[in-house]
XYZ file of C-alpha atoms in Angstrom:
726
model
C -125.858 -95.842 -56.653
C -126.075 -99.585 -56.215
C -129.327 -100.673 -54.610
C -129.659 -101.357 -51.152
C -127.852 -105.331 -50.679
C -127.025 -104.618 -47.205
C -128.707 -103.570 -43.855
C -128.741 -99.582 -43.353
C -127.786 -100.435 -39.828
C -124.715 -100.610 -38.524
C -125.323 -100.702 -34.787
C -122.329 -101.445 -32.270
C -122.572 -104.570 -30.208
C -123.836 -102.539 -27.151
C -127.046 -101.378 -29.249
C -128.022 -104.935 -30.147
C -131.290 -105.096 -28.625
C -132.390 -102.007 -30.917
C -130.899 -104.411 -33.663
C -134.007 -106.480 -33.260
C -135.780 -107.026 -36.688
C -139.366 -106.235 -34.797
C -137.841 -103.033 -34.307
C -136.011 -102.104 -38.026
C -137.418 -104.544 -39.997
C -140.215 -101.819 -41.375
C -137.360 -99.107 -41.951
C -135.183 -101.672 -43.840
C -137.764 -102.114 -46.208
C -138.671 -98.431 -46.736
C -134.866 -97.732 -46.887
C -134.533 -100.566 -49.898
C -137.521 -98.476 -51.623
C -135.257 -95.304 -51.251
C -131.931 -96.981 -52.651
C -134.136 -97.991 -55.699
C -135.693 -94.938 -56.067
C -132.604 -92.725 -55.657
C -130.826 -94.941 -58.428
C -133.452 -94.193 -60.667
C -133.817 -90.470 -59.534
C -130.046 -90.043 -60.195
C -130.200 -91.762 -63.672
C -133.084 -89.583 -64.849
C -131.756 -86.058 -63.378
C -128.385 -87.006 -65.078
C -130.183 -87.689 -68.558
C -132.322 -84.692 -68.170
C -129.605 -82.329 -67.010
C -127.416 -83.571 -70.187
C -130.288 -82.765 -72.504
C -130.865 -79.595 -70.780
C -126.934 -78.365 -71.557
C -127.499 -79.537 -74.746
C -130.463 -77.340 -75.602
C -130.076 -74.250 -77.916
C -129.120 -71.340 -75.420
C -131.650 -69.002 -76.783
C -131.838 -65.165 -76.150
C -133.378 -63.028 -73.089
C -135.785 -64.989 -71.144
C -135.177 -68.354 -72.899
C -131.575 -68.024 -72.041
C -132.773 -67.513 -68.502
C -135.063 -70.458 -68.160
C -132.453 -72.694 -69.709
C -129.295 -71.413 -67.035
C -132.175 -71.388 -63.782
C -133.216 -75.093 -65.204
C -129.440 -76.444 -65.401
C -128.795 -75.155 -62.133
C -131.933 -76.649 -60.449
C -131.195 -79.848 -61.517
C -127.379 -79.832 -61.095
C -128.335 -78.505 -57.347
C -130.567 -81.762 -56.985
C -128.456 -84.310 -58.359
C -125.167 -82.690 -56.264
C -127.678 -83.281 -52.778
C -128.804 -86.655 -53.918
C -125.133 -87.905 -54.755
C -124.079 -86.370 -51.721
C -126.021 -87.983 -49.386
C -127.758 -91.254 -50.212
C -129.924 -93.203 -47.721
C -128.970 -89.914 -45.154
C -131.329 -88.028 -46.727
C -133.533 -89.492 -44.450
C -133.668 -87.747 -40.735
C -136.414 -89.905 -39.214
C -140.062 -90.673 -39.685
C -142.875 -90.034 -37.369
C -146.235 -91.967 -36.995
C -149.425 -90.360 -36.229
C -151.652 -90.934 -33.754
C -154.765 -92.191 -36.171
C -152.615 -93.582 -38.552
C -150.208 -96.268 -37.790
C -148.080 -95.903 -41.388
C -144.953 -94.084 -40.450
C -144.050 -90.836 -42.752
C -140.648 -90.196 -43.501
C -138.919 -87.152 -43.273
C -136.062 -86.441 -45.762
C -133.749 -82.941 -46.389
C -135.184 -83.344 -50.125
C -139.241 -85.016 -50.585
C -138.813 -88.235 -52.809
C -141.305 -89.952 -54.567
C -140.985 -93.413 -56.870
C -142.144 -94.237 -60.198
C -145.540 -95.053 -58.852
C -146.605 -91.650 -57.185
C -145.494 -93.218 -53.819
C -144.219 -90.473 -50.981
C -141.139 -91.807 -49.878
C -139.766 -89.047 -48.272
C -141.388 -85.967 -46.980
C -139.280 -82.739 -47.416
C -138.594 -81.356 -44.071
C -139.462 -77.570 -45.013
C -142.872 -79.268 -45.827
C -146.026 -77.663 -43.524
C -146.865 -81.618 -42.805
C -143.277 -82.150 -41.606
C -143.486 -79.632 -38.845
C -144.813 -82.201 -35.980
C -141.505 -84.304 -36.453
C -139.590 -80.983 -35.430
C -142.527 -79.486 -33.367
C -144.292 -82.195 -31.201
C -143.753 -81.852 -27.386
C -145.025 -84.225 -24.690
C -146.956 -81.084 -23.324
C -148.398 -80.744 -27.436
C -147.559 -83.682 -29.689
C -149.029 -82.420 -32.688
C -150.965 -85.199 -33.539
C -148.007 -87.985 -33.087
C -148.206 -91.311 -30.893
C -144.348 -91.626 -31.766
C -141.074 -90.026 -33.848
C -137.817 -91.803 -34.403
C -134.664 -89.985 -35.393
C -131.408 -91.505 -36.564
C -127.990 -90.821 -36.293
C -125.582 -91.574 -39.348
C -122.381 -92.494 -39.973
C -120.519 -93.094 -43.387
C -123.940 -93.445 -45.000
C -125.181 -96.102 -42.384
C -127.549 -95.738 -39.391
C -125.151 -95.919 -35.895
C -127.856 -95.433 -33.793
C -131.698 -94.314 -33.256
C -134.061 -92.815 -30.820
C -137.868 -93.298 -30.155
C -139.890 -90.853 -28.429
C -143.474 -91.806 -27.844
C -146.228 -89.314 -26.876
C -149.203 -91.400 -26.045
C -149.438 -92.805 -22.617
C -150.544 -96.575 -24.220
C -147.931 -96.390 -27.085
C -144.429 -97.356 -25.288
C -145.188 -101.221 -26.466
C -142.162 -102.031 -28.864
C -140.171 -99.154 -28.142
C -138.486 -100.312 -25.294
C -135.113 -101.129 -26.817
C -135.260 -97.707 -28.629
C -135.904 -95.453 -25.603
C -132.747 -94.468 -23.976
C -131.967 -92.032 -21.068
C -130.627 -89.388 -23.357
C -132.808 -88.468 -26.584
C -131.266 -88.015 -30.094
C -130.639 -84.304 -29.187
C -129.036 -84.650 -26.197
C -126.813 -87.363 -27.230
C -125.859 -84.871 -30.240
C -124.585 -82.029 -27.987
C -122.189 -84.561 -26.320
C -120.933 -85.642 -29.691
C -117.295 -84.156 -31.129
C -117.315 -80.682 -33.151
C -114.969 -80.398 -36.303
C -113.565 -77.632 -38.176
C -116.863 -77.237 -39.757
C -120.472 -77.137 -38.068
C -122.278 -80.276 -37.695
C -125.146 -81.599 -39.449
C -128.403 -80.504 -36.830
C -131.227 -81.039 -39.086
C -132.161 -83.979 -37.637
C -132.216 -82.951 -34.128
C -134.111 -79.281 -34.467
C -135.662 -78.676 -31.279
C -139.289 -77.218 -31.315
C -138.645 -73.548 -29.898
C -135.877 -73.608 -32.576
C -138.293 -74.885 -35.461
C -141.406 -72.544 -34.625
C -138.577 -69.369 -35.515
C -137.436 -71.512 -38.269
C -141.046 -71.501 -39.763
C -142.031 -68.238 -38.586
C -143.357 -65.984 -41.628
C -141.111 -63.508 -43.914
C -142.786 -60.384 -43.703
C -140.937 -57.167 -42.038
C -138.138 -57.883 -39.228
C -138.130 -60.882 -37.375
C -135.619 -60.532 -34.520
C -134.072 -63.805 -32.680
C -132.455 -62.392 -29.058
C -130.784 -65.084 -27.552
C -127.835 -65.777 -25.624
C -124.798 -68.328 -25.912
C -125.597 -71.936 -27.104
C -129.494 -71.252 -27.643
C -128.813 -72.235 -31.724
C -129.414 -68.694 -33.075
C -126.904 -69.629 -35.785
C -128.773 -73.166 -36.177
C -131.875 -71.184 -36.416
C -130.977 -68.454 -39.018
C -129.137 -71.158 -41.620
C -132.061 -72.992 -41.475
C -134.464 -70.559 -41.821
C -132.845 -69.413 -44.933
C -133.277 -72.456 -46.830
C -136.674 -72.829 -45.515
C -137.875 -69.483 -46.608
C -136.522 -69.926 -50.398
C -138.409 -73.414 -50.333
C -141.531 -72.077 -48.596
C -142.176 -68.831 -49.588
C -142.656 -67.902 -53.277
C -142.208 -64.267 -52.715
C -138.465 -64.815 -52.234
C -137.263 -67.283 -55.287
C -133.887 -66.564 -56.682
C -136.173 -64.717 -59.464
C -137.367 -62.491 -56.725
C -134.022 -61.589 -55.515
C -133.478 -64.754 -53.245
C -131.944 -64.507 -49.781
C -128.428 -62.997 -48.362
C -127.143 -64.494 -45.442
C -124.465 -62.211 -43.625
C -122.307 -63.713 -41.118
C -119.869 -61.518 -38.601
C -116.704 -62.646 -39.886
C -114.543 -65.174 -42.442
C -113.833 -68.161 -40.055
C -117.817 -68.089 -39.298
C -118.655 -68.443 -43.018
C -115.995 -71.236 -43.465
C -117.417 -72.786 -40.587
C -121.202 -72.748 -41.576
C -120.059 -73.202 -45.383
C -121.418 -77.098 -45.739
C -124.786 -76.316 -43.946
C -126.755 -74.447 -46.382
C -125.607 -77.308 -49.241
C -126.866 -80.182 -46.767
C -130.156 -78.569 -46.653
C -130.229 -78.885 -50.134
C -130.202 -75.211 -50.658
C -127.511 -73.816 -52.863
C -129.099 -70.183 -54.249
C -128.359 -68.216 -50.671
C -125.325 -65.754 -51.335
C -123.193 -65.730 -47.991
C -121.052 -62.688 -46.830
C -119.914 -60.414 -44.224
C -120.079 -56.940 -44.107
C -116.699 -56.455 -45.658
C -117.501 -58.287 -48.633
C -120.219 -55.481 -49.641
C -117.740 -52.836 -50.857
C -114.364 -53.714 -52.753
C -112.336 -51.839 -50.405
C -113.506 -53.422 -47.156
C -110.769 -56.106 -48.424
C -107.944 -54.003 -47.280
C -110.103 -51.484 -44.915
C -108.470 -51.081 -41.437
C -110.124 -50.697 -37.860
C -110.415 -47.214 -37.105
C -107.872 -46.319 -34.835
C -109.640 -43.375 -33.383
C -112.747 -44.294 -31.217
C -114.476 -40.635 -31.519
C -114.067 -40.821 -35.240
C -115.545 -44.554 -35.359
C -118.576 -43.315 -33.282
C -118.906 -40.115 -35.460
C -118.699 -42.509 -38.567
C -121.172 -45.247 -36.987
C -124.052 -42.503 -37.552
C -126.432 -43.360 -40.338
C -127.195 -39.421 -40.554
C -123.698 -39.252 -41.703
C -124.200 -41.968 -44.442
C -127.637 -40.072 -45.485
C -125.620 -37.154 -46.202
C -123.897 -38.721 -48.955
C -127.387 -37.846 -50.793
C -126.559 -33.929 -49.942
C -123.040 -34.756 -51.431
C -124.132 -36.039 -54.865
C -126.864 -33.829 -55.040
C -123.786 -30.980 -54.919
C -122.871 -31.881 -58.626
C -126.189 -32.312 -59.879
C -127.067 -28.353 -59.908
C -127.638 -26.965 -63.275
C -125.394 -23.827 -64.009
C -127.165 -20.538 -63.932
C -125.214 -19.045 -66.557
C -126.371 -19.439 -70.300
C -124.232 -20.147 -73.189
C -123.690 -19.982 -76.974
C -123.440 -23.470 -78.457
C -121.821 -23.129 -82.163
C -123.171 -25.873 -85.146
C -121.819 -26.011 -88.471
C -125.240 -24.531 -89.635
C -126.295 -21.966 -86.587
C -125.757 -20.509 -83.175
C -127.873 -21.853 -80.577
C -128.349 -20.211 -77.086
C -128.761 -22.885 -74.312
C -129.800 -20.591 -71.504
C -130.035 -21.578 -67.129
C -133.642 -22.434 -67.696
C -132.274 -25.099 -70.432
C -130.073 -26.331 -68.142
C -132.796 -27.103 -65.483
C -135.183 -28.576 -68.082
C -132.427 -30.987 -68.751
C -131.412 -31.870 -65.184
C -134.951 -32.554 -64.611
C -135.121 -35.510 -66.947
C -132.979 -37.516 -64.915
C -135.637 -40.190 -63.576
C -135.926 -40.571 -60.152
C -133.822 -43.489 -58.236
C -131.478 -43.184 -61.427
C -128.124 -43.355 -59.802
C -125.835 -40.535 -60.883
C -123.328 -41.847 -63.579
C -126.632 -43.315 -65.393
C -128.689 -40.450 -65.050
C -125.943 -38.415 -67.108
C -126.825 -40.094 -69.779
C -130.471 -39.293 -69.701
C -129.468 -35.742 -69.228
C -127.148 -35.168 -72.172
C -130.133 -36.617 -74.496
C -132.494 -34.267 -73.480
C -129.917 -31.211 -73.844
C -129.202 -32.895 -77.198
C -133.132 -32.711 -77.990
C -133.589 -29.128 -76.793
C -130.771 -27.904 -78.725
C -132.151 -29.637 -81.851
C -135.560 -28.347 -81.320
C -134.222 -24.741 -80.809
C -131.991 -25.049 -83.818
C -134.882 -25.933 -86.094
C -136.772 -23.220 -85.122
C -134.112 -20.665 -85.309
C -134.861 -18.817 -88.407
C -131.235 -17.577 -88.858
C -130.310 -21.250 -89.708
C -128.391 -21.256 -92.678
C -129.685 -24.624 -93.808
C -133.195 -25.748 -91.606
C -132.922 -29.475 -93.996
C -129.812 -30.719 -92.064
C -131.073 -34.157 -90.656
C -131.617 -34.881 -87.074
C -128.839 -37.626 -87.075
C -126.348 -35.072 -88.471
C -127.058 -32.581 -86.097
C -126.903 -34.515 -83.275
C -124.021 -36.015 -84.140
C -122.176 -32.756 -85.010
C -123.421 -31.618 -81.269
C -121.820 -34.941 -79.603
C -118.696 -33.581 -80.790
C -118.906 -30.308 -79.727
C -116.178 -30.044 -77.328
C -117.276 -26.512 -75.779
C -120.627 -28.287 -74.773
C -118.921 -31.356 -73.916
C -116.536 -29.377 -71.638
C -119.697 -27.628 -69.854
C -121.724 -30.680 -69.633
C -118.807 -32.790 -67.854
C -118.328 -29.761 -65.382
C -122.234 -29.516 -64.755
C -122.946 -33.300 -64.325
C -119.500 -35.307 -64.026
C -118.975 -38.956 -63.705
C -118.005 -39.255 -60.137
C -116.408 -42.208 -58.282
C -117.099 -43.081 -54.836
C -113.843 -43.213 -53.605
C -113.412 -39.654 -54.785
C -116.594 -38.671 -53.245
C -115.771 -39.986 -49.683
C -111.997 -39.132 -49.985
C -113.279 -35.184 -50.362
C -115.343 -35.602 -47.309
C -112.249 -36.370 -45.395
C -110.179 -33.789 -46.942
C -112.350 -30.757 -47.718
C -113.737 -29.434 -44.566
C -116.037 -26.918 -46.053
C -117.530 -30.009 -48.452
C -118.019 -31.781 -45.432
C -119.387 -28.591 -43.185
C -122.041 -28.417 -46.165
C -123.460 -32.153 -46.500
C -123.240 -32.704 -42.588
C -124.014 -29.225 -40.991
C -125.089 -30.634 -37.450
C -121.100 -31.264 -36.965
C -119.482 -29.205 -35.003
C -116.480 -27.534 -36.411
C -114.008 -29.766 -33.946
C -115.847 -32.795 -35.457
C -115.372 -32.157 -38.821
C -111.818 -31.028 -38.129
C -111.470 -34.390 -36.797
C -112.839 -36.300 -39.348
C -109.865 -34.875 -41.952
C -107.297 -37.451 -42.850
C -103.795 -36.822 -44.491
C -104.569 -39.639 -46.698
C -108.547 -39.539 -47.506
C -108.743 -42.712 -49.224
C -106.662 -44.626 -46.306
C -109.964 -46.544 -46.042
C -111.183 -47.980 -42.254
C -114.130 -50.116 -41.828
C -115.813 -47.107 -40.640
C -115.905 -45.388 -44.004
C -117.448 -48.926 -45.704
C -121.105 -47.601 -44.877
C -120.193 -44.173 -46.472
C -118.334 -45.622 -49.610
C -121.317 -48.435 -49.697
C -123.695 -45.660 -50.041
C -121.811 -43.465 -52.260
C -121.626 -46.517 -54.853
C -125.284 -47.236 -54.611
C -126.069 -43.430 -55.143
C -123.510 -43.040 -57.679
C -123.712 -45.954 -59.575
C -120.985 -47.471 -62.062
C -118.961 -44.837 -63.761
C -118.108 -47.315 -66.443
C -122.030 -47.829 -66.998
C -122.139 -44.473 -69.548
C -118.682 -45.544 -70.919
C -119.950 -49.235 -71.358
C -123.360 -47.800 -73.192
C -121.409 -45.519 -75.651
C -118.921 -48.285 -76.448
C -122.272 -50.898 -76.942
C -123.727 -48.068 -79.179
C -120.688 -47.949 -81.287
C -119.844 -51.775 -81.389
C -123.722 -51.985 -83.099
C -123.492 -49.122 -85.334
C -120.400 -50.421 -86.638
C -121.932 -54.289 -87.178
C -125.181 -52.598 -88.836
C -122.725 -50.437 -91.257
C -121.026 -53.625 -91.878
C -123.892 -55.941 -92.385
C -125.131 -52.838 -94.654
C -122.146 -53.261 -96.829
C -122.796 -57.166 -96.914
C -126.309 -56.649 -98.025
C -125.055 -54.120 -100.880
C -122.458 -56.693 -102.212
C -124.907 -59.185 -102.191
C -127.394 -56.991 -103.857
C -124.779 -56.055 -106.498
C -123.223 -59.523 -106.903
C -126.539 -61.505 -107.527
C -129.865 -61.185 -109.380
C -133.157 -62.046 -107.593
C -136.302 -63.861 -109.013
C -138.567 -61.628 -106.816
C -136.373 -58.395 -107.179
C -137.737 -56.091 -104.955
C -139.404 -58.271 -102.052
C -135.757 -59.275 -101.700
C -134.422 -55.759 -101.982
C -136.875 -54.510 -99.289
C -136.153 -57.312 -97.096
C -132.386 -57.157 -96.581
C -132.798 -53.431 -96.572
C -135.088 -53.951 -93.552
C -134.502 -52.466 -89.699
C -135.194 -56.120 -88.373
C -133.340 -57.945 -90.999
C -130.183 -55.593 -90.216
C -130.946 -55.883 -86.051
C -130.928 -59.508 -86.826
C -127.846 -59.846 -88.584
C -125.985 -57.793 -85.259
C -123.572 -60.366 -83.541
C -124.561 -59.484 -80.079
C -121.709 -61.878 -78.864
C -119.150 -58.709 -79.569
C -121.055 -56.158 -77.145
C -119.271 -55.490 -74.309
C -120.558 -56.850 -70.900
C -119.625 -56.442 -67.463
C -119.778 -58.989 -64.807
C -122.917 -58.726 -62.459
C -122.482 -57.975 -58.325
C -123.844 -60.668 -57.086
C -123.986 -58.598 -53.556
C -125.805 -55.825 -54.958
C -129.159 -56.667 -54.818
C -131.847 -56.286 -54.246
C -132.791 -59.346 -52.067
C -136.225 -60.653 -50.850
C -134.580 -61.370 -47.678
C -131.802 -60.666 -45.489
C -130.443 -62.788 -42.645
C -128.111 -61.024 -40.296
C -126.322 -63.182 -37.535
C -124.486 -61.611 -34.854
C -126.605 -58.821 -35.325
C -125.846 -56.856 -31.845
C -122.491 -55.825 -33.396
C -123.794 -53.514 -36.658
C -123.741 -49.971 -36.411
C -126.857 -47.375 -37.549
C -124.522 -46.824 -40.331
C -124.031 -50.829 -41.091
C -127.244 -50.982 -41.493
C -128.018 -49.167 -44.290
C -125.659 -51.247 -46.228
C -128.391 -53.719 -45.672
C -131.356 -51.860 -45.791
C -130.315 -50.611 -49.023
C -130.380 -54.008 -50.379
C -133.705 -54.982 -49.212
C -136.454 -52.615 -49.969
C -139.063 -54.538 -48.576
C -137.437 -54.403 -45.275
C -137.600 -58.549 -45.109
C -135.192 -59.351 -42.826
C -134.183 -62.126 -39.895
C -131.962 -60.531 -37.003
C -130.171 -62.813 -35.050
C -128.168 -61.780 -31.927
C -127.314 -61.200 -28.511
C -127.542 -57.898 -26.734
C -124.910 -59.012 -24.203
C -122.663 -60.154 -26.569
C -122.308 -56.580 -28.210
C -118.753 -55.677 -27.614
C -119.468 -51.855 -27.721
C -122.620 -51.929 -25.732
C -126.345 -52.169 -26.346
C -128.256 -50.255 -23.641
C -131.645 -49.951 -25.698
C -134.026 -52.213 -26.866
C -134.183 -54.095 -29.993
C -137.004 -52.332 -31.108
C -135.667 -48.811 -30.268
C -132.284 -49.715 -32.336
C -134.029 -50.764 -35.311
C -136.544 -48.327 -35.571
C -133.975 -45.613 -35.302
C -132.135 -47.094 -38.472
C -135.217 -47.674 -40.241
C -137.352 -50.562 -40.003
C -140.796 -50.635 -39.629
C -142.503 -53.819 -39.147
C -140.657 -55.319 -36.581
C -141.442 -58.971 -34.528
C -139.529 -60.356 -31.598
C -138.556 -63.421 -30.328
C -136.214 -65.308 -27.657
C -134.285 -68.474 -27.265
C -133.584 -68.757 -23.501
C -132.135 -72.765 -23.345
C -128.500 -73.045 -23.747
C -128.231 -76.685 -25.534
C -124.005 -75.962 -26.017
C -122.616 -74.768 -23.044
C -122.212 -77.163 -19.898
C -123.679 -75.909 -16.915
C -120.035 -75.806 -15.247
C -119.095 -73.544 -17.796
C -121.923 -71.054 -17.688
C -121.744 -71.083 -13.865
C -118.281 -69.573 -14.300
C -119.455 -67.132 -17.338
C -122.434 -66.003 -15.917
C -120.913 -63.514 -13.400
C -118.355 -62.199 -15.797
C -121.149 -60.752 -17.768
C -123.353 -59.638 -15.333
C -120.509 -57.414 -13.504
C -120.921 -55.346 -16.744
C -124.308 -55.904 -17.973
C -126.608 -57.092 -14.720
C -129.724 -57.667 -16.952
C -127.800 -59.811 -19.657
C -130.106 -62.743 -21.044
C -128.112 -65.744 -19.943
C -129.375 -68.693 -20.793
C -129.821 -72.063 -18.748
C -127.806 -74.851 -19.378
C -129.917 -78.020 -20.047
C -126.965 -80.418 -19.180
C -123.817 -80.888 -16.999
C -120.824 -82.865 -17.832
C -119.272 -83.270 -14.708
C -115.935 -81.349 -15.513
C -114.974 -78.671 -13.580
C -113.356 -75.371 -14.896
C -109.734 -75.892 -14.695
C -107.145 -73.037 -13.802
C -103.702 -72.870 -14.059
C -100.234 -71.479 -15.282
C -99.760 -70.492 -19.163
C -96.820 -72.396 -18.900
C -98.761 -75.767 -19.011
C -100.115 -74.910 -22.572
C -98.726 -77.291 -24.456
C -98.942 -80.200 -21.940
C -102.727 -79.542 -21.683
C -102.711 -79.724 -25.333
C -100.771 -82.755 -25.597
C -102.529 -84.697 -23.141
C -105.666 -83.439 -24.490
C -105.569 -84.706 -28.151
C -103.735 -88.028 -26.787
C -106.852 -88.565 -25.107
C -109.269 -87.475 -27.724
C -108.764 -88.948 -31.370
C -111.258 -86.459 -32.843
C -112.764 -83.249 -31.997
C -111.491 -79.357 -31.884
C -109.706 -77.547 -29.582
C -109.020 -73.549 -29.913
C -106.694 -71.538 -27.949
C -107.883 -67.934 -27.085
C -105.724 -65.277 -26.231
C -102.350 -66.334 -27.724
C -101.583 -64.974 -30.909
C -98.074 -66.453 -30.733
C -99.441 -69.862 -30.575
C -99.237 -71.571 -33.929
C -102.344 -73.635 -35.165
C -102.909 -76.903 -36.263
C -105.334 -78.648 -37.952
C -107.239 -79.635 -34.402
C -106.417 -76.541 -32.466
C -107.143 -73.591 -33.467
C -105.679 -70.056 -32.388
C -108.085 -67.079 -32.581
C -108.910 -63.319 -30.495
C -112.338 -63.465 -28.466
C -113.548 -61.671 -31.696
C -113.076 -63.619 -34.091
C -114.498 -66.761 -31.770
C -117.522 -65.204 -32.057
C -120.131 -68.069 -33.650
C -117.925 -71.057 -33.131
C -117.936 -73.729 -30.868
C -114.962 -76.046 -29.913
C -114.822 -79.239 -27.457
C -112.100 -77.893 -25.765
C -111.109 -73.962 -24.942
C -108.000 -72.808 -23.505
C -108.348 -68.912 -22.791
C -104.683 -67.515 -21.955
C -104.676 -64.143 -19.930
C -108.513 -63.370 -20.034
C -108.075 -60.371 -17.361
C -106.134 -58.754 -20.587
C -108.869 -58.859 -22.791
C -109.931 -55.241 -22.557
C -111.748 -53.017 -19.797
C -115.264 -52.054 -19.219
C -118.076 -53.835 -21.486
C -116.024 -54.448 -24.327
C -113.141 -56.811 -21.981
C -116.522 -58.389 -20.451
C -117.833 -59.431 -23.313
C -114.779 -61.062 -25.056
C -114.392 -62.855 -21.812
C -118.331 -63.658 -21.828
C -117.759 -64.909 -25.449
C -114.607 -66.814 -25.213
C -115.544 -68.707 -22.376
C -118.567 -69.828 -23.508
C -117.531 -71.358 -27.107
C -116.589 -74.563 -25.111
C -118.849 -77.944 -25.284
C -117.021 -79.936 -23.121
C -114.527 -78.153 -21.062
C -112.732 -75.142 -20.539
C -109.183 -74.291 -19.255
C -108.324 -70.520 -17.838
C -104.280 -69.861 -18.153
C -102.620 -66.968 -16.720
C -99.223 -65.926 -17.176
C -97.262 -65.029 -14.340
C -95.452 -61.401 -14.209
């Protein structure tokens, strides 16, 4: 980056009064210092990153520390290169200190230790977002910038002290920075809103992370803004949530939503948050279909059915009730039912079934070895323990009995058996009626639906990786082969050379530590980690009103601390949400629950909300409908579906920027600036123009009302409702 040689301000002629040096000279000087510091910081970070990458990888904790440092340096360098001067969001001036404090996406300090930018997540930066005229939080004034292509195209001043208006008049507009941003054109991805976070949103972003924090708010209240920024804030501010402690998982409602918000977290300087939709948590989610039978979907939405997986697995962990004789080369050993029971108890609590299998097997071998040594009829009591264990490991009769008693299990097979073996399902879920058990059966047991995913996930978590045991055995075999190879190398060296210190070298070369150090770890088989398996220190869930009790279990399994941010709107639940958040969450397994709400609609104009409110209140009279704070003067337009193309042509001709969306016309082919979505896939998104086609066909009852309400409230500027003539 070059040092600042031109003004950081690029104000249009109509804003020429704001270009007065009295107003911006201090900013210009500060931006020059930021530009110089950025140039130095980028050069220094580049050198440090190169050095870190060249450093020896090492092993264990050393390798992990090196990787973490490379990741940290790379992320900061990428952010500095991405933003430049527009790292700065604005500045604030305290009532007792006339020196402005500049707020940035990241903190920045020059070589002398002078603080040039205060990280927005710092407690000291809170007044920049939280100050209001009712509670100035110690501020005299605040300035926010609007950046366009790396230069300031506009800025706004807010003055909190009655005697502080002097020198600010040209920058005091009728519209604040935030209100002006609401009317700006949308793009295919969520626009940057960090500089205009509002006080009610900031208070939630900075709330503590213990327990579950529920953020309830209607359309346009900034729930998604809060969820995303809270993810970045918590990782920065709470050491309990760092990457070494599990990090943060962000769960969105659908794929278009994740694409829409994909730039937000990197723009906040945070690249360590894992993002996904619920389908991503289970491999079968990629191809799962929607459950065709609503009653089957209802039955599978129960958390009790998910918990029945435990009983389904326990069925395969019952020790044999009959003993057996194990024949070795040296003796016959009786393995009683009590011996089997003792071996099965060796499985450590919490160990997945397939991994505990090795613990049970090792205990079984130990029991047999002890019995062999204590058997007076043994023909050769001096047989080595290693030789005996190898013999037992190869005993086909014993292996067959063990594989039958504690088999390796696949999650898909386990769940598939529930839908194809009625007696098995009745045993695992005895509360189901005979009719319900029969209804859950299907011809293709593994024709997975979205409703199956929580059960598949629970089964996979409880069973563990069936390949783990095989990998472990391959690992041990590889290590043994490596040690045997190195043993031959040592023998060859000793046979071919003579050493001055004789016995000392011999002892060293034959030593176990030396042989271990000579083993080539790179030859050992490994598995790629599942980045979504958890456990996570904190989980953020957007559009959480849609989750079933069963789906909540998928997330609770991944966050034992129950530290959650839960964002949603009960009025936007497609399948209804008649209880309170507290009732729902306590039922699915949460303990500590804090509730907060957002009631101001920043996005949707009053004209559109006036039309949308009766749509939802007809089905849900107590819906939390937020109050719009702006009006565009543009009424909702009604027309015929035949006008769709003409309306879009006119809008595109009049608007060189912005995004439109057609909802309810699957035959419409989308373009770069005009999307085509179902009501369900539009949830969480926003567009300048929304055109609904035949909204009366979206569905009946609560689901239809919610889909119409959601679709109508996606518009930030204009809503058009078209009807097909019959």
